[in-house]
Amino acid sequence: MKKNIIEKLLIFGIMLLLFGVNYGVGLGNNMDNKSNRTNEPISSLALTTDWWVMFHHDPGHTGYSTSTAPNTNTVLWTFNTGLEMSGSPSVVDGKVYVGSWDKKIYCLDANTGSKLWEYLTGLEITSSPAVAEGKVYIGSNDGKLYCLDAMSGGKIWNYTTGSDVVSSPTVFEGKVYVGSRDHKVYCLDANSGTKIWEYATGDDIISSPAVYHGMVYIGSWDDKVYCLNASNGVWIWDYTTSNDIYSSPATADNNVFIGSSDNKVYCLNALTGAKLWDYATGASIESSPAVANGKVYVGSFDNTLYCLDAATGDKIWDFQAADFFYSSPAVADGKVYAGSFDHKIYCFNAETGAPIWSHTSGYIVWASPAVAEGRVYIGSGDHKVYCFMDPNTPPNPPAAPNGPENGFMNIEYNFSTNTTDNDGDDVFYFFDWGDDTNSSWLGPYPSGVVASTSHTWTAAGDFSVKVKAKDTLGAESNWSAIHSITIAQRPILEIQTITGGLFKVKTSIKNIGDAPATNINWSITLVGGAWIGKVTTGKIISLGVGEERTISSKLILGFGKTVVTVTAEVLDSATERSQNGTILLFFIRL
């Protein structure tokens, strides 16, 4: 009886094959190796830095930075340009941009002072650069405003005015504002250099425009301070002093602060231009005021740096040098920095005016300082750019690498560490894996933040892993304590192509690793279509390196679509492979 049933089934199956019945056989050959591993790459972490992006720091020209600032006159580096400098550097994304009377703008590495690029204009540069959206803007005495690529120094565009551009550009919301000695204020499109508007004053403009609450403020040699609409250049108000204005306005608390050659500092209402107060010094003021924490700081040609109450104009303190202050002061970290014609760069206590330090350069200091990332940058008449910072100390030795103590060849393992830098500098890490390879420098990471990376050993043995750190100035720590790891050879299993046929499916398992495999558990599972033989399991006692062993399922009967999955496990790893197919009673088509 059973024999007759089997014969009828065989005949029926053959008929199906002859008539070519195909019930949507899936022919995909998808291999799913589940030994995938994840790796979290080291990446540079974005930090919030108060960069000095233009003359007097920001569009409002406050001259104030939230950066830390040096307490000592330690010179980190100097860079020689071809001639004097009278503008201010800008410091953005670890680069220093500065113009020189040698007709060039320079881009320097902020950590080392090494030159990254230079660009030659037609005449002296007394303007200060502004940096925004990957572009550098600067004026030249050749009458042009230049826009350069911040990374390469390549020219993007230039705009020609009617005379020298001594004024420093201000960039705000896609527009560039700048004055010219052709008496005009210009507003240009920051991307294209197309003129949006211009406004003519009565004389040369040396002053640099401040942009504040939708208005542009600027001084002119016609003795006036102007307030213009930033969008269209329409005049809103002007205020007349008693002499030329070289000084650039500073803005804060709805007030405008500016010096004049009539020896006075003025405080004007930003909306109406009404004078709130003035303070008379002993000589012309060509320095631009800085405003911070309710105080106004400004230098005078009477050799004095003044600190005034921003609300009343009352003098809080002053300091007299041996020659006049043309330099515009910078305020940061409770300190005031300014240069003098007496060749010195000064640092004062911002509250009391007490001198903290000074440094004597080789000639008069026309230029104005910039403060960023705990450093002061300033040019001098001795042709040098100076970078000051407090003495640097290396990071502390990192913690011993944290990771596994045992592993196998050709498997990726994760390790982590961290350390602190006493100066608060960002930190790079360098892992030595003990196999004549290393991670190279990874980072930077903020001080104290855990850093992670991974490594794969390609040989068996005992390895000593260690790590060291360095700060952004290149000061290196000592090596960490050793972390030991033992790497062993291991088998790696690979499932070959799965084949179908009468009653069974077959495949083979190959050891592609570098150690023999023992006690390999395997399974063949059919999901869908199978009536008999849904799961087959087995064990391979031993499989040498490079050896391959065939495995097959139990007898299978069924009808319809199926998914055949083969798995193999050895030690702590598993691999599997799946393939779609169709069961036609006793014939498995894959």
Coordinates of C-alpha atoms in Angstrom, one line a residue:
M1 CA 0.0 0.0 0.0
K2 CA 2.7 2.5 1.0
K3 CA 4.6 1.5 -2.2
N4 CA 1.6 2.4 -4.3
I5 CA 1.2 5.8 -2.7
I6 CA 4.9 6.6 -3.2
E7 CA 4.7 5.5 -6.9
K8 CA 1.7 7.7 -7.5
L9 CA 3.5 10.7 -5.9
L10 CA 6.5 10.1 -8.1
I11 CA 4.3 10.0 -11.2
F12 CA 2.5 13.2 -10.2
G13 CA 5.8 14.9 -9.5
I14 CA 7.2 13.9 -12.8
M15 CA 4.1 15.3 -14.6
L16 CA 4.5 18.5 -12.8
L17 CA 8.1 18.8 -14.0
L18 CA 7.2 17.8 -17.6
F19 CA 4.6 20.5 -17.8
G20 CA 7.0 23.1 -16.4
V21 CA 4.8 24.1 -13.6
N22 CA 6.5 27.0 -11.7
Y23 CA 5.0 28.6 -8.8
G24 CA 7.1 31.7 -8.4
V25 CA 10.4 30.2 -7.6
G26 CA 12.7 32.7 -5.9
L27 CA 16.1 32.6 -7.5
G28 CA 17.8 35.0 -5.2
N29 CA 21.2 34.0 -3.9
N30 CA 21.4 36.2 -0.8
M31 CA 24.3 35.6 1.5
D32 CA 23.9 37.0 5.0
N33 CA 27.1 36.8 7.0
K34 CA 26.1 37.8 10.4
S35 CA 29.6 38.2 11.7
N36 CA 29.4 42.0 10.8
R37 CA 31.1 44.3 13.2
T38 CA 30.6 47.9 13.9
N39 CA 33.3 50.5 14.3
E40 CA 32.8 54.0 15.7
P41 CA 35.4 56.1 13.9
I42 CA 37.3 58.9 15.7
S43 CA 36.0 62.3 14.5
S44 CA 36.9 65.8 15.2
L45 CA 34.4 67.2 17.7
A46 CA 32.9 70.6 17.0
L47 CA 33.7 73.1 19.7
T48 CA 32.2 76.5 20.4
T49 CA 34.9 79.1 20.0
D50 CA 34.6 82.8 20.1
W51 CA 36.6 83.6 17.0
W52 CA 37.8 87.2 16.2
V53 CA 36.2 87.3 12.8
M54 CA 36.7 91.0 11.8
F55 CA 38.1 94.3 13.0
H56 CA 37.1 94.8 16.7
H57 CA 35.7 91.3 16.8
D58 CA 32.1 91.5 15.6
P59 CA 29.8 93.5 13.4
G60 CA 29.0 95.9 16.2
H61 CA 32.7 96.4 16.8
T62 CA 32.6 95.9 20.6
G63 CA 36.2 94.8 20.8
Y64 CA 35.2 92.3 23.4
S65 CA 35.7 88.5 23.3
T66 CA 34.5 85.8 25.7
S67 CA 37.8 83.9 25.1
T68 CA 40.3 83.3 27.8
A69 CA 43.4 85.5 27.4
P70 CA 47.0 85.3 28.5
N71 CA 48.3 86.6 31.9
T72 CA 51.9 86.6 30.7
N73 CA 53.9 88.0 27.8
T74 CA 55.1 84.6 26.7
V75 CA 55.6 84.7 22.9
L76 CA 54.4 81.6 21.3
W77 CA 55.6 82.6 17.8
T78 CA 56.3 85.5 15.5
F79 CA 55.9 85.8 11.7
N80 CA 57.8 88.3 9.6
T81 CA 55.9 90.1 6.8
G82 CA 57.7 92.4 4.4
L83 CA 56.7 95.7 6.0
E84 CA 54.8 97.3 8.9
M85 CA 51.2 96.4 9.9
S86 CA 48.6 98.8 11.1
G87 CA 45.4 96.7 10.8
S88 CA 44.1 94.0 13.2
P89 CA 44.4 90.3 12.5
S90 CA 41.3 88.1 12.3
V91 CA 41.4 84.6 13.8
V92 CA 39.0 82.0 12.6
D93 CA 39.1 78.2 12.6
G94 CA 42.7 78.0 13.7
K95 CA 44.0 80.4 11.1
V96 CA 45.2 84.0 11.4
Y97 CA 44.5 86.4 8.6
V98 CA 46.5 89.7 8.5
G99 CA 47.3 92.4 6.0
S100 CA 50.7 94.2 5.7
W101 CA 52.1 97.4 4.1
D102 CA 54.0 95.0 1.8
K103 CA 50.7 94.8 -0.2
K104 CA 50.0 91.3 0.9
I105 CA 47.4 89.5 3.0
Y106 CA 48.7 86.5 4.9
C107 CA 47.0 83.4 6.2
L108 CA 49.0 81.8 9.1
D109 CA 48.6 78.7 11.2
A110 CA 47.3 80.0 14.6
N111 CA 49.3 77.3 16.5
T112 CA 52.6 77.6 14.8
G113 CA 52.7 80.9 12.8
S114 CA 53.7 79.1 9.7
K115 CA 52.4 80.6 6.5
L116 CA 49.6 78.8 4.8
W117 CA 49.2 81.2 1.9
E118 CA 49.6 84.8 0.8
Y119 CA 47.9 87.1 -1.7
L120 CA 49.4 90.1 -3.4
T121 CA 47.3 93.2 -3.9
G122 CA 48.3 96.4 -5.8
L123 CA 49.3 98.6 -2.9
E124 CA 49.7 98.7 0.9
I125 CA 47.1 97.0 3.1
T126 CA 46.1 99.0 6.1
S127 CA 42.6 97.5 6.3
S128 CA 41.8 94.6 8.6
P129 CA 40.3 91.4 7.2
A130 CA 36.8 90.0 7.8
V131 CA 36.1 86.3 7.6
A132 CA 32.7 84.8 6.9
E133 CA 31.3 81.7 5.2
G134 CA 34.7 80.5 4.0
K135 CA 35.7 83.8 2.5
V136 CA 38.1 86.6 3.5
Y137 CA 37.4 90.2 2.7
I138 CA 40.0 93.0 2.9
G139 CA 40.6 96.4 1.5
S140 CA 43.8 97.7 -0.2
N141 CA 45.2 101.1 -0.9
D142 CA 44.9 100.1 -4.6
G143 CA 41.2 101.2 -4.2
K144 CA 39.8 97.6 -4.2
L145 CA 38.0 95.4 -1.8
Y146 CA 39.1 91.8 -2.3
C147 CA 37.2 88.6 -1.6
L148 CA 39.4 85.6 -1.3
D149 CA 38.9 81.9 -0.6
A150 CA 39.8 81.4 3.1
M151 CA 41.4 78.0 2.6
S152 CA 43.4 78.7 -0.5
G153 CA 43.7 82.4 -0.9
G154 CA 42.4 82.3 -4.4
K155 CA 40.6 85.4 -5.5
I156 CA 36.8 85.1 -5.8
W157 CA 36.1 88.7 -6.7
N158 CA 37.2 92.3 -6.2
Y159 CA 35.3 95.6 -6.3
T160 CA 37.0 98.8 -7.3
T161 CA 36.1 102.0 -5.4
G162 CA 37.3 105.5 -6.3
S163 CA 40.3 105.6 -3.9
D164 CA 42.2 103.8 -1.1
V165 CA 40.3 101.3 1.0
V166 CA 41.8 101.9 4.4
S167 CA 38.5 101.1 6.1
S168 CA 38.0 97.5 7.3
P169 CA 35.0 95.6 5.9
T170 CA 32.2 94.4 8.1
V171 CA 30.3 91.3 7.0
F172 CA 26.7 90.7 8.2
E173 CA 23.8 88.7 6.8
G174 CA 25.3 88.2 3.3
K175 CA 26.4 91.8 2.9
V176 CA 29.8 93.5 3.1
Y177 CA 30.0 97.1 4.3
V178 CA 33.1 99.2 3.8
G179 CA 34.3 102.8 3.5
S180 CA 36.7 104.3 1.0
R181 CA 38.7 107.5 0.7
D182 CA 36.5 108.4 -2.3
H183 CA 34.1 109.7 0.5
K184 CA 31.7 106.8 0.1
V185 CA 30.3 103.9 2.2
Y186 CA 29.6 100.8 0.1
C187 CA 27.3 97.8 0.6
L188 CA 28.1 94.8 -1.5
D189 CA 26.7 91.3 -2.0
A190 CA 29.1 89.1 0.0
N191 CA 29.0 86.3 -2.5
S192 CA 29.2 88.1 -5.8
G193 CA 30.7 91.6 -5.0
T194 CA 27.7 93.2 -6.7
K195 CA 27.0 96.7 -5.4
I196 CA 23.8 96.9 -3.5
W197 CA 24.0 100.6 -2.5
E198 CA 26.5 103.4 -1.8
Y199 CA 26.3 106.6 0.2
A200 CA 28.5 109.6 -0.2
T201 CA 29.8 111.6 2.8
G202 CA 31.6 114.9 2.6
D203 CA 35.2 113.7 2.8
D204 CA 37.5 110.7 3.0
I205 CA 36.4 107.6 5.1
I206 CA 39.1 105.9 7.1
S207 CA 36.6 104.7 9.8
S208 CA 35.3 101.1 9.6
P209 CA 31.5 100.6 9.6
A210 CA 29.7 99.0 12.6
V211 CA 26.4 97.2 11.9
Y212 CA 23.9 97.2 14.8
H213 CA 20.1 96.7 14.9
G214 CA 19.7 97.1 11.1
M215 CA 21.8 100.3 10.9
V216 CA 25.3 101.1 9.7
Y217 CA 27.4 103.5 11.8
I218 CA 30.6 105.1 10.4
G219 CA 32.7 108.2 10.8
S220 CA 34.1 110.5 8.1
W221 CA 36.7 113.2 7.7
D222 CA 33.8 115.6 7.2
D223 CA 33.7 115.5 11.0
K224 CA 30.5 113.6 11.1
V225 CA 29.2 110.3 12.4
Y226 CA 26.6 108.8 10.1
C227 CA 23.8 106.4 10.7
L228 CA 22.4 104.7 7.6
N229 CA 19.8 102.0 6.9
A230 CA 21.7 98.8 6.5
S231 CA 19.3 97.5 3.8
N232 CA 19.2 100.4 1.4
G233 CA 21.8 103.0 2.6
V234 CA 19.2 105.7 3.3
W235 CA 20.4 108.4 5.7
I236 CA 18.8 108.2 9.2
W237 CA 20.9 110.7 11.1
D238 CA 24.3 112.2 11.5
Y239 CA 26.2 113.9 14.3
T240 CA 28.9 116.6 13.8
T241 CA 32.0 116.6 15.9
S242 CA 34.7 119.4 15.7
N243 CA 37.3 117.6 13.6
D244 CA 38.1 114.6 11.3
I245 CA 37.0 111.2 12.4
Y246 CA 39.5 108.4 12.0
S247 CA 38.0 106.3 14.8
S248 CA 35.5 103.5 14.1
P249 CA 32.3 103.3 16.1
A250 CA 31.6 100.7 18.8
T251 CA 28.0 99.8 19.7
A252 CA 26.4 98.5 22.9
D253 CA 23.2 99.0 24.8
N254 CA 21.6 101.1 22.1
N255 CA 24.5 103.5 22.2
V256 CA 27.3 104.4 19.7
F257 CA 30.8 105.2 21.0
I258 CA 33.4 106.9 18.8
G259 CA 36.5 109.1 19.0
S260 CA 37.3 112.2 17.0
S261 CA 40.4 114.3 16.2
D262 CA 38.8 117.0 18.3
N263 CA 40.3 115.0 21.3
K264 CA 36.9 113.7 22.5
V265 CA 35.2 110.4 22.9
Y266 CA 31.4 110.6 22.2
C267 CA 28.5 108.5 23.3
L268 CA 25.4 108.9 21.1
N269 CA 22.0 107.5 21.1
A270 CA 22.0 104.8 18.4
L271 CA 18.4 105.5 17.3
T272 CA 18.4 109.3 17.3
G273 CA 22.1 110.4 17.2
A274 CA 21.5 112.6 20.3
K275 CA 24.7 113.1 22.3
L276 CA 24.5 111.5 25.7
W277 CA 28.0 112.5 26.9
D278 CA 31.5 113.3 25.7
Y279 CA 34.9 113.0 27.4
A280 CA 37.8 115.3 26.4
T281 CA 41.3 113.8 26.3
G282 CA 44.5 115.7 25.8
A283 CA 44.9 115.0 22.1
S284 CA 43.4 113.5 18.9
I285 CA 41.7 110.2 19.2
E286 CA 42.2 107.8 16.2
S287 CA 41.9 104.7 18.3
S288 CA 38.5 102.9 18.2
P289 CA 36.7 102.4 21.5
A290 CA 36.0 98.9 22.9
V291 CA 32.9 98.4 25.1
A292 CA 32.6 95.6 27.7
N293 CA 30.9 95.2 31.0
G294 CA 29.7 98.8 31.2
K295 CA 33.0 100.3 30.4
V296 CA 34.5 102.1 27.4
Y297 CA 38.3 101.7 26.6
V298 CA 40.0 104.0 24.2
G299 CA 43.5 105.3 23.4
S300 CA 44.5 108.9 22.7
F301 CA 47.4 110.7 21.1
D302 CA 48.0 112.2 24.6
N303 CA 49.9 108.9 25.3
T304 CA 47.0 107.7 27.5
L305 CA 44.7 104.7 27.5
Y306 CA 41.4 105.6 29.1
C307 CA 38.7 103.5 30.8
L308 CA 35.4 105.4 31.1
D309 CA 32.0 104.6 32.5
A310 CA 29.8 103.7 29.5
A311 CA 26.7 105.2 31.1
T312 CA 28.1 108.5 32.3
G313 CA 31.5 109.0 30.6
D314 CA 33.2 109.4 33.9
K315 CA 36.8 108.3 34.0
I316 CA 37.4 105.1 35.9
W317 CA 41.1 104.8 35.3
D318 CA 43.8 105.7 32.8
F319 CA 47.3 104.6 32.0
Q320 CA 50.0 106.8 30.5
A321 CA 52.6 105.3 28.2
A322 CA 55.7 106.9 26.7
D323 CA 54.1 107.6 23.4
F324 CA 50.6 107.7 21.9
F325 CA 47.9 105.0 21.5
Y326 CA 46.7 104.6 17.9
S327 CA 45.9 100.9 18.5
S328 CA 42.3 100.0 19.3
P329 CA 42.1 98.1 22.6
A330 CA 40.7 94.5 22.9
V331 CA 39.0 93.3 26.0
A332 CA 38.9 89.6 27.1
D333 CA 39.0 87.6 30.3
G334 CA 39.1 90.6 32.6
K335 CA 42.0 92.1 30.7
V336 CA 42.6 94.9 28.2
Y337 CA 45.2 94.7 25.5
A338 CA 46.6 97.6 23.3
G339 CA 49.7 98.6 21.5
S340 CA 51.5 102.0 21.7
F341 CA 53.9 104.0 19.6
D342 CA 56.4 103.5 22.5
H343 CA 57.0 100.0 20.8
K344 CA 55.1 98.2 23.5
I345 CA 52.2 95.8 23.6
Y346 CA 50.3 96.2 27.0
C347 CA 48.0 94.1 29.1
F348 CA 46.0 95.8 31.9
N349 CA 43.5 94.7 34.5
A350 CA 40.2 95.7 32.9
E351 CA 38.7 96.8 36.3
T352 CA 41.5 98.7 37.8
G353 CA 43.9 99.5 35.0
A354 CA 46.8 97.9 36.9
P355 CA 49.5 96.8 34.4
I356 CA 49.7 93.0 34.1
W357 CA 52.5 92.8 31.5
S358 CA 54.1 94.4 28.5
H359 CA 56.2 93.3 25.7
T360 CA 58.6 95.5 23.8
S361 CA 58.6 95.0 20.0
G362 CA 61.1 96.3 17.6
Y363 CA 59.2 99.4 16.5
I364 CA 56.0 101.4 17.0
V365 CA 52.7 99.4 17.3
W366 CA 50.0 100.9 15.1
A367 CA 48.1 97.7 14.9
S368 CA 45.3 96.5 17.1
P369 CA 45.1 93.2 18.9
A370 CA 42.8 90.2 18.4
V371 CA 42.0 87.6 21.1
A372 CA 41.0 84.0 20.5
E373 CA 41.5 80.7 22.2
G374 CA 43.5 82.1 25.0
R375 CA 46.0 83.9 22.8
V376 CA 46.6 87.5 21.7
Y377 CA 47.6 88.3 18.1
I378 CA 49.0 91.6 17.0
G379 CA 51.1 93.1 14.3
S380 CA 53.9 95.7 14.8
G381 CA 55.9 98.2 12.9
D382 CA 58.9 95.9 13.2
H383 CA 57.2 93.8 10.4
K384 CA 56.2 91.0 12.8
V385 CA 53.0 89.4 13.8
Y386 CA 53.2 88.3 17.5
C387 CA 51.2 85.6 19.2
F388 CA 51.1 85.7 23.0
M389 CA 49.8 83.0 25.3
D390 CA 50.4 81.6 28.8
P391 CA 53.2 79.0 29.0
N392 CA 51.8 75.7 27.8
T393 CA 51.9 72.4 29.7
P394 CA 51.3 69.0 28.1
P395 CA 48.3 66.9 28.9
N396 CA 48.4 64.4 31.8
P397 CA 49.3 60.8 30.8
P398 CA 46.1 59.1 29.6
A399 CA 44.5 56.3 31.4
A400 CA 45.6 52.8 30.4
P401 CA 43.6 51.7 27.3
N402 CA 40.4 50.1 28.3
G403 CA 39.6 47.0 26.2
P404 CA 39.6 43.2 26.1
E405 CA 42.4 41.1 27.5
N406 CA 41.9 38.2 25.1
G407 CA 40.9 37.9 21.5
F408 CA 41.4 36.3 18.1
M409 CA 43.2 37.2 15.0
N410 CA 41.4 39.2 12.3
I411 CA 38.7 40.4 14.7
E412 CA 38.3 44.1 15.4
Y413 CA 38.4 45.2 19.1
N414 CA 37.4 48.5 20.7
F415 CA 39.6 50.5 23.1
S416 CA 39.1 53.8 24.9
T417 CA 41.0 56.2 27.1
N418 CA 40.8 59.8 28.3
T419 CA 43.0 62.4 30.0
T420 CA 42.8 66.1 31.0
D421 CA 44.8 69.1 30.0
N422 CA 45.6 71.5 32.7
D423 CA 45.4 74.4 30.3
G424 CA 42.0 73.3 29.1
D425 CA 43.4 72.6 25.6
D426 CA 41.8 70.1 23.3
V427 CA 43.6 66.7 23.2
F428 CA 44.8 64.3 20.5
Y429 CA 45.5 60.6 21.2
F430 CA 48.0 58.2 19.7
F431 CA 47.6 54.4 20.4
D432 CA 50.5 52.0 20.0
W433 CA 49.1 48.5 19.4
G434 CA 52.3 46.6 20.2
D435 CA 52.5 45.0 16.7
D436 CA 54.5 47.7 15.0
T437 CA 51.4 49.6 14.0
N438 CA 49.7 52.6 15.6
S439 CA 46.5 54.6 15.3
S440 CA 48.2 57.9 14.2
W441 CA 47.0 61.0 16.0
L442 CA 43.2 61.0 16.6
G443 CA 41.1 63.9 17.6
P444 CA 40.9 66.6 18.8
Y445 CA 38.8 65.8 21.8
P446 CA 37.8 68.2 24.6
S447 CA 39.9 67.8 27.7
G448 CA 38.4 65.0 29.8
V449 CA 36.2 63.5 27.1
V450 CA 36.6 59.7 26.4
A451 CA 38.1 58.8 23.1
S452 CA 37.5 55.5 21.4
T453 CA 39.0 53.6 18.5
S454 CA 39.5 50.0 17.4
H455 CA 42.2 47.7 16.1
T456 CA 42.6 44.3 14.4
W457 CA 45.6 42.0 15.0
T458 CA 46.7 39.9 12.1
A459 CA 49.0 37.7 14.1
A460 CA 48.7 35.7 17.3
G461 CA 50.7 36.6 20.4
D462 CA 50.8 38.7 23.5
F463 CA 50.7 42.5 22.8
S464 CA 51.2 45.6 24.9
V465 CA 48.9 48.4 24.1
K466 CA 49.6 52.0 25.3
V467 CA 48.5 55.5 24.5
K468 CA 49.9 59.0 24.7
A469 CA 48.3 62.4 24.3
K470 CA 49.2 65.9 22.9
D471 CA 47.5 69.2 23.0
T472 CA 46.7 71.5 20.1
L473 CA 50.1 73.2 20.5
G474 CA 51.9 69.9 20.1
A475 CA 53.0 69.3 23.7
E476 CA 53.0 65.6 24.3
S477 CA 52.3 63.6 27.5
N478 CA 54.1 60.6 28.7
W479 CA 52.9 57.1 27.7
S480 CA 50.0 55.6 29.7
A481 CA 50.3 52.4 31.6
I482 CA 50.3 49.2 29.5
H483 CA 47.2 47.2 28.7
S484 CA 48.0 43.6 27.8
I485 CA 46.0 41.5 25.3
T486 CA 46.5 37.9 24.2
I487 CA 45.5 37.2 20.6
A488 CA 44.9 33.6 19.5
Q489 CA 44.5 32.0 16.2
R490 CA 40.9 31.1 15.4
P491 CA 38.8 29.2 12.8
I492 CA 36.5 31.2 10.5
L493 CA 33.7 29.3 8.9
E494 CA 32.3 30.0 5.5
I495 CA 29.1 28.4 4.1
Q496 CA 29.4 27.7 0.4
T497 CA 26.6 27.7 -2.2
I498 CA 23.4 25.9 -1.2
T499 CA 22.1 23.4 -3.8
G500 CA 18.8 21.6 -4.2
G501 CA 17.7 18.4 -5.9
L502 CA 15.7 15.3 -5.1
F503 CA 14.5 15.1 -1.5
K504 CA 17.5 17.1 0.0
V505 CA 19.4 20.3 0.0
K506 CA 23.2 20.3 0.3
T507 CA 26.0 22.7 1.0
S508 CA 29.5 22.6 2.4
I509 CA 31.2 24.4 5.3
K510 CA 34.8 25.6 4.8
N511 CA 37.3 26.7 7.4
I512 CA 39.0 29.8 6.0
G513 CA 40.5 30.8 9.3
D514 CA 44.0 30.1 10.7
A515 CA 43.3 27.5 13.3
P516 CA 41.5 24.1 13.2
A517 CA 37.8 24.1 14.1
T518 CA 36.3 21.5 16.5
N519 CA 32.7 20.7 17.5
I520 CA 31.0 22.8 14.8
N521 CA 27.3 22.9 15.3
W522 CA 25.3 23.3 12.1
S523 CA 21.7 23.5 11.1
I524 CA 19.6 23.5 7.9
T525 CA 16.2 25.1 8.3
L526 CA 13.3 25.5 5.8
V527 CA 10.7 28.2 6.4
G528 CA 7.6 27.7 4.3
G529 CA 6.6 24.9 1.9
A530 CA 8.1 22.0 3.8
W531 CA 5.9 19.3 5.3
I532 CA 8.7 16.9 6.2
G533 CA 12.3 17.8 7.0
K534 CA 11.9 21.3 8.1
V535 CA 15.0 21.3 10.4
T536 CA 18.2 19.3 10.2
T537 CA 21.0 19.6 12.7
G538 CA 24.4 18.1 13.0
K539 CA 27.9 18.5 14.3
I540 CA 31.3 18.4 12.6
I541 CA 33.9 17.1 15.0
S542 CA 36.9 18.6 13.4
L543 CA 37.7 20.8 10.3
G544 CA 41.3 21.6 9.5
V545 CA 42.5 24.9 8.1
G546 CA 41.3 25.2 4.5
E547 CA 39.3 22.0 4.8
E548 CA 35.7 21.8 3.5
R549 CA 33.0 19.4 4.6
T550 CA 29.7 18.7 2.8
I551 CA 26.4 18.6 4.9
S552 CA 22.9 17.8 3.7
S553 CA 19.4 17.9 5.0
K554 CA 17.1 15.1 5.9
L555 CA 14.5 13.9 3.4
I556 CA 12.2 16.8 2.5
L557 CA 8.7 16.7 1.1
G558 CA 6.4 19.7 0.6
F559 CA 5.0 22.1 -1.9
G560 CA 5.4 25.9 -2.4
K561 CA 7.9 28.7 -1.7
T562 CA 10.6 28.2 0.9
V563 CA 13.6 29.9 2.4
V564 CA 16.5 27.6 3.2
T565 CA 18.9 28.9 5.9
V566 CA 22.1 27.2 6.9
T567 CA 24.0 28.2 10.1
A568 CA 27.3 27.1 11.5
E569 CA 28.7 27.9 14.9
V570 CA 32.1 27.5 16.4
L571 CA 33.5 29.0 19.6
D572 CA 31.9 32.5 20.0
S573 CA 31.1 33.1 16.4
A574 CA 28.3 32.1 14.0
T575 CA 27.7 32.5 10.3
E576 CA 24.7 31.8 8.2
R577 CA 23.5 31.8 4.6
S578 CA 20.0 31.9 3.2
Q579 CA 18.6 31.2 -0.2
N580 CA 15.0 31.3 -1.6
G581 CA 13.5 28.4 -3.5
T582 CA 10.5 26.2 -4.2
I583 CA 9.6 22.7 -3.1
L584 CA 7.8 20.6 -5.7
L585 CA 6.9 17.6 -3.5
F586 CA 10.2 15.8 -3.4
F587 CA 12.2 18.2 -5.6
I588 CA 13.8 21.3 -4.1
R589 CA 14.6 23.9 -6.7
L590 CA 17.0 26.7 -5.6

